[in-house]
Amino acid sequence: MTVWNAVVLGLVQGIAEFLPVSSSGHLSIINNLFNMSDVQSGHMLFDVLLHLATLISILIVYWPDIVNITYESLAFINLGPLAGQPRMHYPAARMLFMIIIATLPLLLILPIKDMIETLYYRNVFIGVALILTGCMLYVSDKMTPGKKTERSMSVLDALIIGLCQCVAVVPGLSRSGTTITAGIATGLRRDFAVKFSFLMSLPAVLGANILSLVDAFQSEINWSYVPAYLVGMAVALVSGIAAINLLRYISSKGKFGGFAYYCWVVGVLSIILTMIF
């Protein structure tokens, strides 16, 4: 693992994690085609650090919302500075409840976690998944967003979005693209669908990081690579913040079509290159 490899993989992780193009798919394709990072060679810790960096990116961008959720959730149980207000005045606390509901379906993934991980080494499968992601993004551009926000979305809406997040754990399917599209399909306002998608990823990414961290420390770690890992982590953090803000801007214009064409091209190229090499 060189510093250059770490920078490239950090940039890919930071950008692709939040833009609707599947970071897991891109990282797997790069790893498989160019052997830039191999879990079996002791780089599982690097993968964990990259995902930790993107989690911090979300915390930074949505920090005001996270603070509101914390205050209102405490107030809901009569704690904190906002306690005492009528409960209808706690929309952020209601959003936390919806995030919890949307996260619960991920428990269905735990029994098949190892089977899903084998897909990360199958570029043809990832290519097909990227093509499907492109189709999904193309359709999402044609949808008419609703007006639901944290005040009006239902438990069923949260469950549907959560189930779609479960499906998107396979490499090549974009988690953000899938959940944003699902949110729009259930009638969420477009900007709120983006916010909900990112905030609901916090417990999912944190949980996955904890599980992966355990696996990482059980595997062989070459501590001489840690400086390169930290460089890659920093690159993922900065590029992640930029990607979130870019997606928020693009979403406000309702234009995911460009990402659809990109996913189609990368998906087809992945299949072709895998067959050639």
PDB file of C-alpha atoms in Angstrom:
ATOM      1  CA  MET A   1       0.000   0.000   0.000  1.00  0.00           C
ATOM      2  CA  THR A   2       1.631   3.220  -1.164  1.00  0.00           C
ATOM      3  CA  VAL A   3       0.543   6.755  -0.306  1.00  0.00           C
ATOM      4  CA  TRP A   4      -0.540   7.181  -3.928  1.00  0.00           C
ATOM      5  CA  ASN A   5      -2.772   4.088  -3.707  1.00  0.00           C
ATOM      6  CA  ALA A   6      -4.232   5.383  -0.454  1.00  0.00           C
ATOM      7  CA  VAL A   7      -4.982   8.789  -2.021  1.00  0.00           C
ATOM      8  CA  VAL A   8      -6.714   7.211  -5.032  1.00  0.00           C
ATOM      9  CA  LEU A   9      -8.800   4.834  -2.923  1.00  0.00           C
ATOM     10  CA  GLY A  10      -9.635   7.607  -0.429  1.00  0.00           C
ATOM     11  CA  LEU A  11     -10.798   9.861  -3.245  1.00  0.00           C
ATOM     12  CA  VAL A  12     -12.917   7.098  -4.762  1.00  0.00           C
ATOM     13  CA  GLN A  13     -14.444   6.290  -1.362  1.00  0.00           C
ATOM     14  CA  GLY A  14     -15.210   9.906  -0.486  1.00  0.00           C
ATOM     15  CA  ILE A  15     -16.806  10.745  -3.826  1.00  0.00           C
ATOM     16  CA  ALA A  16     -18.568   7.481  -4.623  1.00  0.00           C
ATOM     17  CA  GLU A  17     -19.888   6.932  -1.084  1.00  0.00           C
ATOM     18  CA  PHE A  18     -22.227   9.894  -1.378  1.00  0.00           C
ATOM     19  CA  LEU A  19     -22.753  10.406  -5.082  1.00  0.00           C
ATOM     20  CA  PRO A  20     -25.234   7.761  -6.272  1.00  0.00           C
ATOM     21  CA  VAL A  21     -22.661   5.581  -8.045  1.00  0.00           C
ATOM     22  CA  SER A  22     -21.759   2.917  -5.399  1.00  0.00           C
ATOM     23  CA  SER A  23     -18.494   3.343  -3.542  1.00  0.00           C
ATOM     24  CA  SER A  24     -18.286  -0.366  -2.735  1.00  0.00           C
ATOM     25  CA  GLY A  25     -18.657  -1.193  -6.414  1.00  0.00           C
ATOM     26  CA  HIS A  26     -15.948   1.252  -7.493  1.00  0.00           C
ATOM     27  CA  LEU A  27     -13.490   0.195  -4.800  1.00  0.00           C
ATOM     28  CA  SER A  28     -14.047  -3.474  -5.589  1.00  0.00           C
ATOM     29  CA  ILE A  29     -13.552  -2.949  -9.325  1.00  0.00           C
ATOM     30  CA  ILE A  30     -10.310  -1.020  -8.736  1.00  0.00           C
ATOM     31  CA  ASN A  31      -9.054  -3.581  -6.231  1.00  0.00           C
ATOM     32  CA  ASN A  32      -9.934  -6.549  -8.429  1.00  0.00           C
ATOM     33  CA  LEU A  33      -8.553  -5.141 -11.687  1.00  0.00           C
ATOM     34  CA  PHE A  34      -5.423  -3.420 -10.372  1.00  0.00           C
ATOM     35  CA  ASN A  35      -4.810  -5.215  -7.068  1.00  0.00           C
ATOM     36  CA  MET A  36      -4.354  -1.846  -5.317  1.00  0.00           C
ATOM     37  CA  SER A  37      -5.591  -3.084  -1.969  1.00  0.00           C
ATOM     38  CA  ASP A  38      -6.237  -6.612  -0.814  1.00  0.00           C
ATOM     39  CA  VAL A  39      -8.001  -7.570   2.392  1.00  0.00           C
ATOM     40  CA  GLN A  40      -5.959 -10.768   2.498  1.00  0.00           C
ATOM     41  CA  SER A  41      -2.788  -8.652   2.497  1.00  0.00           C
ATOM     42  CA  GLY A  42      -3.774  -6.897   5.715  1.00  0.00           C
ATOM     43  CA  HIS A  43      -5.597  -3.848   4.384  1.00  0.00           C
ATOM     44  CA  MET A  44      -8.966  -4.502   6.053  1.00  0.00           C
ATOM     45  CA  LEU A  45      -8.115  -1.777   8.589  1.00  0.00           C
ATOM     46  CA  PHE A  46      -7.757   0.701   5.718  1.00  0.00           C
ATOM     47  CA  ASP A  47     -11.262  -0.127   4.512  1.00  0.00           C
ATOM     48  CA  VAL A  48     -12.594   0.508   8.024  1.00  0.00           C
ATOM     49  CA  LEU A  49     -10.786   3.865   8.239  1.00  0.00           C
ATOM     50  CA  LEU A  50     -12.151   4.971   4.861  1.00  0.00           C
ATOM     51  CA  HIS A  51     -15.704   4.284   5.983  1.00  0.00           C
ATOM     52  CA  LEU A  52     -15.026   6.022   9.288  1.00  0.00           C
ATOM     53  CA  ALA A  53     -13.877   9.096   7.334  1.00  0.00           C
ATOM     54  CA  THR A  54     -17.085   9.223   5.319  1.00  0.00           C
ATOM     55  CA  LEU A  55     -19.114   8.825   8.516  1.00  0.00           C
ATOM     56  CA  ILE A  56     -17.327  11.869   9.934  1.00  0.00           C
ATOM     57  CA  SER A  57     -18.154  13.730   6.699  1.00  0.00           C
ATOM     58  CA  ILE A  58     -21.864  13.222   7.364  1.00  0.00           C
ATOM     59  CA  LEU A  59     -21.463  14.367  10.978  1.00  0.00           C
ATOM     60  CA  ILE A  60     -19.768  17.573   9.843  1.00  0.00           C
ATOM     61  CA  VAL A  61     -22.262  18.495   7.110  1.00  0.00           C
ATOM     62  CA  TYR A  62     -25.372  17.601   9.116  1.00  0.00           C
ATOM     63  CA  TRP A  63     -24.105  18.634  12.537  1.00  0.00           C
ATOM     64  CA  PRO A  64     -26.903  21.224  13.103  1.00  0.00           C
ATOM     65  CA  ASP A  65     -29.530  18.555  12.340  1.00  0.00           C
ATOM     66  CA  ILE A  66     -27.808  16.061  14.648  1.00  0.00           C
ATOM     67  CA  VAL A  67     -27.770  18.639  17.452  1.00  0.00           C
ATOM     68  CA  ASN A  68     -31.484  19.316  16.919  1.00  0.00           C
ATOM     69  CA  ILE A  69     -32.243  15.594  16.942  1.00  0.00           C
ATOM     70  CA  THR A  70     -30.326  15.202  20.201  1.00  0.00           C
ATOM     71  CA  TYR A  71     -31.997  18.153  21.936  1.00  0.00           C
ATOM     72  CA  GLU A  72     -35.489  17.265  20.794  1.00  0.00           C
ATOM     73  CA  SER A  73     -35.095  13.576  21.639  1.00  0.00           C
ATOM     74  CA  LEU A  74     -34.038  14.524  25.173  1.00  0.00           C
ATOM     75  CA  ALA A  75     -36.933  16.971  25.400  1.00  0.00           C
ATOM     76  CA  PHE A  76     -39.330  14.244  24.258  1.00  0.00           C
ATOM     77  CA  ILE A  77     -38.508  12.320  27.435  1.00  0.00           C
ATOM     78  CA  ASN A  78     -38.626  15.534  29.486  1.00  0.00           C
ATOM     79  CA  LEU A  79     -34.877  16.097  29.645  1.00  0.00           C
ATOM     80  CA  GLY A  80     -32.677  18.891  28.320  1.00  0.00           C
ATOM     81  CA  PRO A  81     -33.248  22.603  27.624  1.00  0.00           C
ATOM     82  CA  LEU A  82     -36.247  22.085  25.320  1.00  0.00           C
ATOM     83  CA  ALA A  83     -38.262  19.975  27.761  1.00  0.00           C
ATOM     84  CA  GLY A  84     -41.819  21.058  28.412  1.00  0.00           C
ATOM     85  CA  GLN A  85     -42.906  22.048  24.922  1.00  0.00           C
ATOM     86  CA  PRO A  86     -45.851  20.276  23.259  1.00  0.00           C
ATOM     87  CA  ARG A  87     -44.659  17.081  21.569  1.00  0.00           C
ATOM     88  CA  MET A  88     -45.821  18.276  18.172  1.00  0.00           C
ATOM     89  CA  HIS A  89     -42.911  20.720  18.396  1.00  0.00           C
ATOM     90  CA  TYR A  90     -40.363  17.892  18.201  1.00  0.00           C
ATOM     91  CA  PRO A  91     -40.124  17.004  14.481  1.00  0.00           C
ATOM     92  CA  ALA A  92     -36.407  16.176  14.762  1.00  0.00           C
ATOM     93  CA  ALA A  93     -37.165  13.650  17.503  1.00  0.00           C
ATOM     94  CA  ARG A  94     -39.770  12.105  15.218  1.00  0.00           C
ATOM     95  CA  MET A  95     -37.137  11.849  12.483  1.00  0.00           C
ATOM     96  CA  LEU A  96     -34.866   9.941  14.877  1.00  0.00           C
ATOM     97  CA  PHE A  97     -37.695   7.473  15.443  1.00  0.00           C
ATOM     98  CA  MET A  98     -38.088   7.056  11.671  1.00  0.00           C
ATOM     99  CA  ILE A  99     -34.328   6.533  11.287  1.00  0.00           C
ATOM    100  CA  ILE A 100     -34.461   3.778  13.906  1.00  0.00           C
ATOM    101  CA  ILE A 101     -37.364   2.115  12.096  1.00  0.00           C
ATOM    102  CA  ALA A 102     -35.514   2.365   8.765  1.00  0.00           C
ATOM    103  CA  THR A 103     -32.390   0.834  10.302  1.00  0.00           C
ATOM    104  CA  LEU A 104     -34.077  -2.246  11.764  1.00  0.00           C
ATOM    105  CA  PRO A 105     -34.324  -4.165   8.434  1.00  0.00           C
ATOM    106  CA  LEU A 106     -30.496  -4.255   8.319  1.00  0.00           C
ATOM    107  CA  LEU A 107     -30.673  -6.997  10.954  1.00  0.00           C
ATOM    108  CA  LEU A 108     -31.886  -9.246   8.143  1.00  0.00           C
ATOM    109  CA  ILE A 109     -28.446  -8.927   6.525  1.00  0.00           C
ATOM    110  CA  LEU A 110     -26.403 -10.316   9.430  1.00  0.00           C
ATOM    111  CA  PRO A 111     -27.068 -14.030   8.700  1.00  0.00           C
ATOM    112  CA  ILE A 112     -25.911 -13.639   5.083  1.00  0.00           C
ATOM    113  CA  LYS A 113     -23.097 -11.129   5.660  1.00  0.00           C
ATOM    114  CA  ASP A 114     -20.331 -13.550   4.634  1.00  0.00           C
ATOM    115  CA  MET A 115     -22.159 -14.545   1.451  1.00  0.00           C
ATOM    116  CA  ILE A 116     -22.586 -10.893   0.435  1.00  0.00           C
ATOM    117  CA  GLU A 117     -18.876 -10.237   0.993  1.00  0.00           C
ATOM    118  CA  THR A 118     -17.984 -12.833  -1.643  1.00  0.00           C
ATOM    119  CA  LEU A 119     -19.737 -10.642  -4.232  1.00  0.00           C
ATOM    120  CA  TYR A 120     -17.038  -7.991  -3.803  1.00  0.00           C
ATOM    121  CA  TYR A 121     -14.694 -10.191  -5.865  1.00  0.00           C
ATOM    122  CA  ARG A 122     -17.075 -10.664  -8.804  1.00  0.00           C
ATOM    123  CA  ASN A 123     -16.661  -7.793 -11.217  1.00  0.00           C
ATOM    124  CA  VAL A 124     -19.287  -9.071 -13.644  1.00  0.00           C
ATOM    125  CA  PHE A 125     -21.910  -9.076 -10.882  1.00  0.00           C
ATOM    126  CA  ILE A 126     -20.822  -5.577  -9.812  1.00  0.00           C
ATOM    127  CA  GLY A 127     -21.037  -4.375 -13.414  1.00  0.00           C
ATOM    128  CA  VAL A 128     -24.598  -5.649 -13.733  1.00  0.00           C
ATOM    129  CA  ALA A 129     -25.499  -4.017 -10.405  1.00  0.00           C
ATOM    130  CA  LEU A 130     -24.078  -0.688 -11.622  1.00  0.00           C
ATOM    131  CA  ILE A 131     -26.191  -0.927 -14.771  1.00  0.00           C
ATOM    132  CA  LEU A 132     -29.250  -1.519 -12.563  1.00  0.00           C
ATOM    133  CA  THR A 133     -28.255   1.494 -10.441  1.00  0.00           C
ATOM    134  CA  GLY A 134     -28.177   3.589 -13.606  1.00  0.00           C
ATOM    135  CA  CYS A 135     -31.673   2.415 -14.527  1.00  0.00           C
ATOM    136  CA  MET A 136     -32.923   3.284 -11.040  1.00  0.00           C
ATOM    137  CA  LEU A 137     -31.421   6.786 -11.176  1.00  0.00           C
ATOM    138  CA  TYR A 138     -32.896   7.362 -14.633  1.00  0.00           C
ATOM    139  CA  VAL A 139     -36.345   6.432 -13.318  1.00  0.00           C
ATOM    140  CA  SER A 140     -35.926   8.616 -10.225  1.00  0.00           C
ATOM    141  CA  ASP A 141     -35.494  11.667 -12.455  1.00  0.00           C
ATOM    142  CA  LYS A 142     -38.928  10.960 -13.918  1.00  0.00           C
ATOM    143  CA  MET A 143     -40.642  10.767 -10.534  1.00  0.00           C
ATOM    144  CA  THR A 144     -42.638  13.631  -9.105  1.00  0.00           C
ATOM    145  CA  PRO A 145     -41.446  14.284  -5.525  1.00  0.00           C
ATOM    146  CA  GLY A 146     -44.052  14.480  -2.787  1.00  0.00           C
ATOM    147  CA  LYS A 147     -44.304  16.887   0.120  1.00  0.00           C
ATOM    148  CA  LYS A 148     -43.636  14.600   3.089  1.00  0.00           C
ATOM    149  CA  THR A 149     -41.013  15.575   5.667  1.00  0.00           C
ATOM    150  CA  GLU A 150     -40.155  14.329   9.151  1.00  0.00           C
ATOM    151  CA  ARG A 151     -43.502  15.744  10.296  1.00  0.00           C
ATOM    152  CA  SER A 152     -45.594  13.661   7.922  1.00  0.00           C
ATOM    153  CA  MET A 153     -43.694  10.572   6.705  1.00  0.00           C
ATOM    154  CA  SER A 154     -45.110   7.306   7.999  1.00  0.00           C
ATOM    155  CA  VAL A 155     -43.618   4.223   9.634  1.00  0.00           C
ATOM    156  CA  LEU A 156     -44.372   2.334   6.421  1.00  0.00           C
ATOM    157  CA  ASP A 157     -42.368   4.901   4.437  1.00  0.00           C
ATOM    158  CA  ALA A 158     -39.398   4.392   6.776  1.00  0.00           C
ATOM    159  CA  LEU A 159     -39.660   0.592   6.509  1.00  0.00           C
ATOM    160  CA  ILE A 160     -39.753   0.708   2.710  1.00  0.00           C
ATOM    161  CA  ILE A 161     -36.676   2.942   2.594  1.00  0.00           C
ATOM    162  CA  GLY A 162     -34.963   0.685   5.144  1.00  0.00           C
ATOM    163  CA  LEU A 163     -35.665  -2.449   3.103  1.00  0.00           C
ATOM    164  CA  CYS A 164     -34.237  -0.726   0.031  1.00  0.00           C
ATOM    165  CA  GLN A 165     -31.118   0.089   2.064  1.00  0.00           C
ATOM    166  CA  CYS A 166     -30.832  -3.650   2.818  1.00  0.00           C
ATOM    167  CA  VAL A 167     -30.869  -4.485  -0.878  1.00  0.00           C
ATOM    168  CA  ALA A 168     -28.238  -1.815  -1.543  1.00  0.00           C
ATOM    169  CA  VAL A 169     -25.619  -3.538   0.627  1.00  0.00           C
ATOM    170  CA  VAL A 170     -24.581  -5.569  -2.414  1.00  0.00           C
ATOM    171  CA  PRO A 171     -21.631  -4.000  -4.276  1.00  0.00           C
ATOM    172  CA  GLY A 172     -22.611  -2.031  -7.344  1.00  0.00           C
ATOM    173  CA  LEU A 173     -25.947  -0.825  -6.011  1.00  0.00           C
ATOM    174  CA  SER A 174     -25.686   2.717  -4.702  1.00  0.00           C
ATOM    175  CA  ARG A 175     -26.936   3.030  -1.116  1.00  0.00           C
ATOM    176  CA  SER A 176     -27.598   6.766  -1.432  1.00  0.00           C
ATOM    177  CA  GLY A 177     -29.164   6.420  -4.876  1.00  0.00           C
ATOM    178  CA  THR A 178     -31.383   3.536  -3.761  1.00  0.00           C
ATOM    179  CA  THR A 179     -32.609   5.158  -0.560  1.00  0.00           C
ATOM    180  CA  ILE A 180     -33.124   8.602  -2.119  1.00  0.00           C
ATOM    181  CA  THR A 181     -35.101   7.033  -4.966  1.00  0.00           C
ATOM    182  CA  ALA A 182     -37.144   5.022  -2.459  1.00  0.00           C
ATOM    183  CA  GLY A 183     -37.780   8.177  -0.451  1.00  0.00           C
ATOM    184  CA  ILE A 184     -39.023  10.057  -3.488  1.00  0.00           C
ATOM    185  CA  ALA A 185     -41.177   7.059  -4.471  1.00  0.00           C
ATOM    186  CA  THR A 186     -42.841   7.070  -1.038  1.00  0.00           C
ATOM    187  CA  GLY A 187     -43.680  10.758  -1.410  1.00  0.00           C
ATOM    188  CA  LEU A 188     -40.848  12.483   0.438  1.00  0.00           C
ATOM    189  CA  ARG A 189     -39.821  15.967  -0.584  1.00  0.00           C
ATOM    190  CA  ARG A 190     -36.652  15.648  -2.649  1.00  0.00           C
ATOM    191  CA  ASP A 191     -34.364  17.621  -0.326  1.00  0.00           C
ATOM    192  CA  PHE A 192     -35.688  15.753   2.690  1.00  0.00           C
ATOM    193  CA  ALA A 193     -35.180  12.417   0.933  1.00  0.00           C
ATOM    194  CA  VAL A 194     -31.484  13.320   0.563  1.00  0.00           C
ATOM    195  CA  LYS A 195     -31.162  14.395   4.204  1.00  0.00           C
ATOM    196  CA  PHE A 196     -32.972  11.307   5.480  1.00  0.00           C
ATOM    197  CA  SER A 197     -30.809   9.051   3.306  1.00  0.00           C
ATOM    198  CA  PHE A 198     -27.584  10.418   4.762  1.00  0.00           C
ATOM    199  CA  LEU A 199     -28.749  10.586   8.381  1.00  0.00           C
ATOM    200  CA  MET A 200     -30.144   7.045   8.270  1.00  0.00           C
ATOM    201  CA  SER A 201     -26.755   5.847   7.048  1.00  0.00           C
ATOM    202  CA  LEU A 202     -25.082   6.875  10.336  1.00  0.00           C
ATOM    203  CA  PRO A 203     -26.196   3.875  12.440  1.00  0.00           C
ATOM    204  CA  ALA A 204     -25.721   1.552   9.447  1.00  0.00           C
ATOM    205  CA  VAL A 205     -22.171   2.712   8.735  1.00  0.00           C
ATOM    206  CA  LEU A 206     -21.285   2.804  12.432  1.00  0.00           C
ATOM    207  CA  GLY A 207     -22.563  -0.736  12.957  1.00  0.00           C
ATOM    208  CA  ALA A 208     -20.737  -2.024   9.885  1.00  0.00           C
ATOM    209  CA  ASN A 209     -17.555  -0.270  11.035  1.00  0.00           C
ATOM    210  CA  ILE A 210     -17.694  -1.923  14.441  1.00  0.00           C
ATOM    211  CA  LEU A 211     -18.117  -5.383  12.888  1.00  0.00           C
ATOM    212  CA  SER A 212     -15.361  -4.721  10.350  1.00  0.00           C
ATOM    213  CA  LEU A 213     -13.050  -3.308  13.012  1.00  0.00           C
ATOM    214  CA  VAL A 214     -13.312  -6.543  14.969  1.00  0.00           C
ATOM    215  CA  ASP A 215     -12.453  -8.515  11.829  1.00  0.00           C
ATOM    216  CA  ALA A 216      -9.594  -6.127  11.031  1.00  0.00           C
ATOM    217  CA  PHE A 217      -7.873  -6.600  14.378  1.00  0.00           C
ATOM    218  CA  GLN A 218      -8.318 -10.355  14.091  1.00  0.00           C
ATOM    219  CA  SER A 219      -6.479 -10.290  10.764  1.00  0.00           C
ATOM    220  CA  GLU A 220      -2.855  -9.407  10.153  1.00  0.00           C
ATOM    221  CA  ILE A 221      -2.173  -5.654  10.307  1.00  0.00           C
ATOM    222  CA  ASN A 222       0.995  -4.161   8.865  1.00  0.00           C
ATOM    223  CA  TRP A 223       1.455  -1.081  11.044  1.00  0.00           C
ATOM    224  CA  SER A 224       4.009   0.395   8.636  1.00  0.00           C
ATOM    225  CA  TYR A 225       1.106   1.176   6.299  1.00  0.00           C
ATOM    226  CA  VAL A 226      -0.774   3.249   8.900  1.00  0.00           C
ATOM    227  CA  PRO A 227       0.642   6.652   7.717  1.00  0.00           C
ATOM    228  CA  ALA A 228      -0.627   5.892   4.190  1.00  0.00           C
ATOM    229  CA  TYR A 229      -3.951   4.783   5.657  1.00  0.00           C
ATOM    230  CA  LEU A 230      -4.308   8.104   7.492  1.00  0.00           C
ATOM    231  CA  VAL A 231      -3.577  10.048   4.298  1.00  0.00           C
ATOM    232  CA  GLY A 232      -6.268   8.094   2.490  1.00  0.00           C
ATOM    233  CA  MET A 233      -8.648   8.705   5.383  1.00  0.00           C
ATOM    234  CA  ALA A 234      -8.053  12.468   5.208  1.00  0.00           C
ATOM    235  CA  VAL A 235      -8.667  12.468   1.456  1.00  0.00           C
ATOM    236  CA  ALA A 236     -11.894  10.489   1.935  1.00  0.00           C
ATOM    237  CA  LEU A 237     -13.056  12.949   4.608  1.00  0.00           C
ATOM    238  CA  VAL A 238     -12.508  16.087   2.525  1.00  0.00           C
ATOM    239  CA  SER A 239     -13.834  14.609  -0.727  1.00  0.00           C
ATOM    240  CA  GLY A 240     -16.808  13.190   1.189  1.00  0.00           C
ATOM    241  CA  ILE A 241     -17.838  16.631   2.444  1.00  0.00           C
ATOM    242  CA  ALA A 242     -17.537  18.009  -1.087  1.00  0.00           C
ATOM    243  CA  ALA A 243     -19.572  15.110  -2.521  1.00  0.00           C
ATOM    244  CA  ILE A 244     -22.407  15.535  -0.003  1.00  0.00           C
ATOM    245  CA  ASN A 245     -22.742  19.232  -0.793  1.00  0.00           C
ATOM    246  CA  LEU A 246     -22.581  18.520  -4.520  1.00  0.00           C
ATOM    247  CA  LEU A 247     -25.333  15.916  -4.270  1.00  0.00           C
ATOM    248  CA  ARG A 248     -27.518  18.277  -2.254  1.00  0.00           C
ATOM    249  CA  TYR A 249     -27.130  20.887  -4.979  1.00  0.00           C
ATOM    250  CA  ILE A 250     -27.782  18.423  -7.806  1.00  0.00           C
ATOM    251  CA  SER A 251     -30.784  16.988  -5.989  1.00  0.00           C
ATOM    252  CA  SER A 252     -32.285  20.471  -5.635  1.00  0.00           C
ATOM    253  CA  LYS A 253     -32.235  20.610  -9.434  1.00  0.00           C
ATOM    254  CA  GLY A 254     -33.686  17.095  -9.709  1.00  0.00           C
ATOM    255  CA  LYS A 255     -30.995  15.902 -12.129  1.00  0.00           C
ATOM    256  CA  PHE A 256     -29.678  12.382 -11.480  1.00  0.00           C
ATOM    257  CA  GLY A 257     -29.660  11.498 -15.179  1.00  0.00           C
ATOM    258  CA  GLY A 258     -25.939  12.193 -15.601  1.00  0.00           C
ATOM    259  CA  PHE A 259     -25.140   9.661 -12.898  1.00  0.00           C
ATOM    260  CA  ALA A 260     -27.345   7.118 -14.670  1.00  0.00           C
ATOM    261  CA  TYR A 261     -25.274   7.346 -17.848  1.00  0.00           C
ATOM    262  CA  TYR A 262     -22.071   7.181 -15.820  1.00  0.00           C
ATOM    263  CA  CYS A 263     -23.182   4.003 -14.034  1.00  0.00           C
ATOM    264  CA  TRP A 264     -24.128   2.404 -17.349  1.00  0.00           C
ATOM    265  CA  VAL A 265     -20.710   3.157 -18.829  1.00  0.00           C
ATOM    266  CA  VAL A 266     -18.750   1.966 -15.776  1.00  0.00           C
ATOM    267  CA  GLY A 267     -20.912  -1.140 -15.468  1.00  0.00           C
ATOM    268  CA  VAL A 268     -20.376  -2.160 -19.101  1.00  0.00           C
ATOM    269  CA  LEU A 269     -16.636  -1.383 -18.934  1.00  0.00           C
ATOM    270  CA  SER A 270     -16.297  -3.438 -15.765  1.00  0.00           C
ATOM    271  CA  ILE A 271     -17.847  -6.457 -17.459  1.00  0.00           C
ATOM    272  CA  ILE A 272     -15.741  -6.048 -20.611  1.00  0.00           C
ATOM    273  CA  LEU A 273     -12.437  -5.509 -18.769  1.00  0.00           C
ATOM    274  CA  THR A 274     -13.095  -8.489 -16.524  1.00  0.00           C
ATOM    275  CA  MET A 275     -13.650 -10.716 -19.532  1.00  0.00           C
ATOM    276  CA  ILE A 276     -10.494  -9.397 -21.233  1.00  0.00           C
ATOM    277  CA  PHE A 277      -8.215  -9.699 -18.209  1.00  0.00           C
TER     278      PHE A 277
END
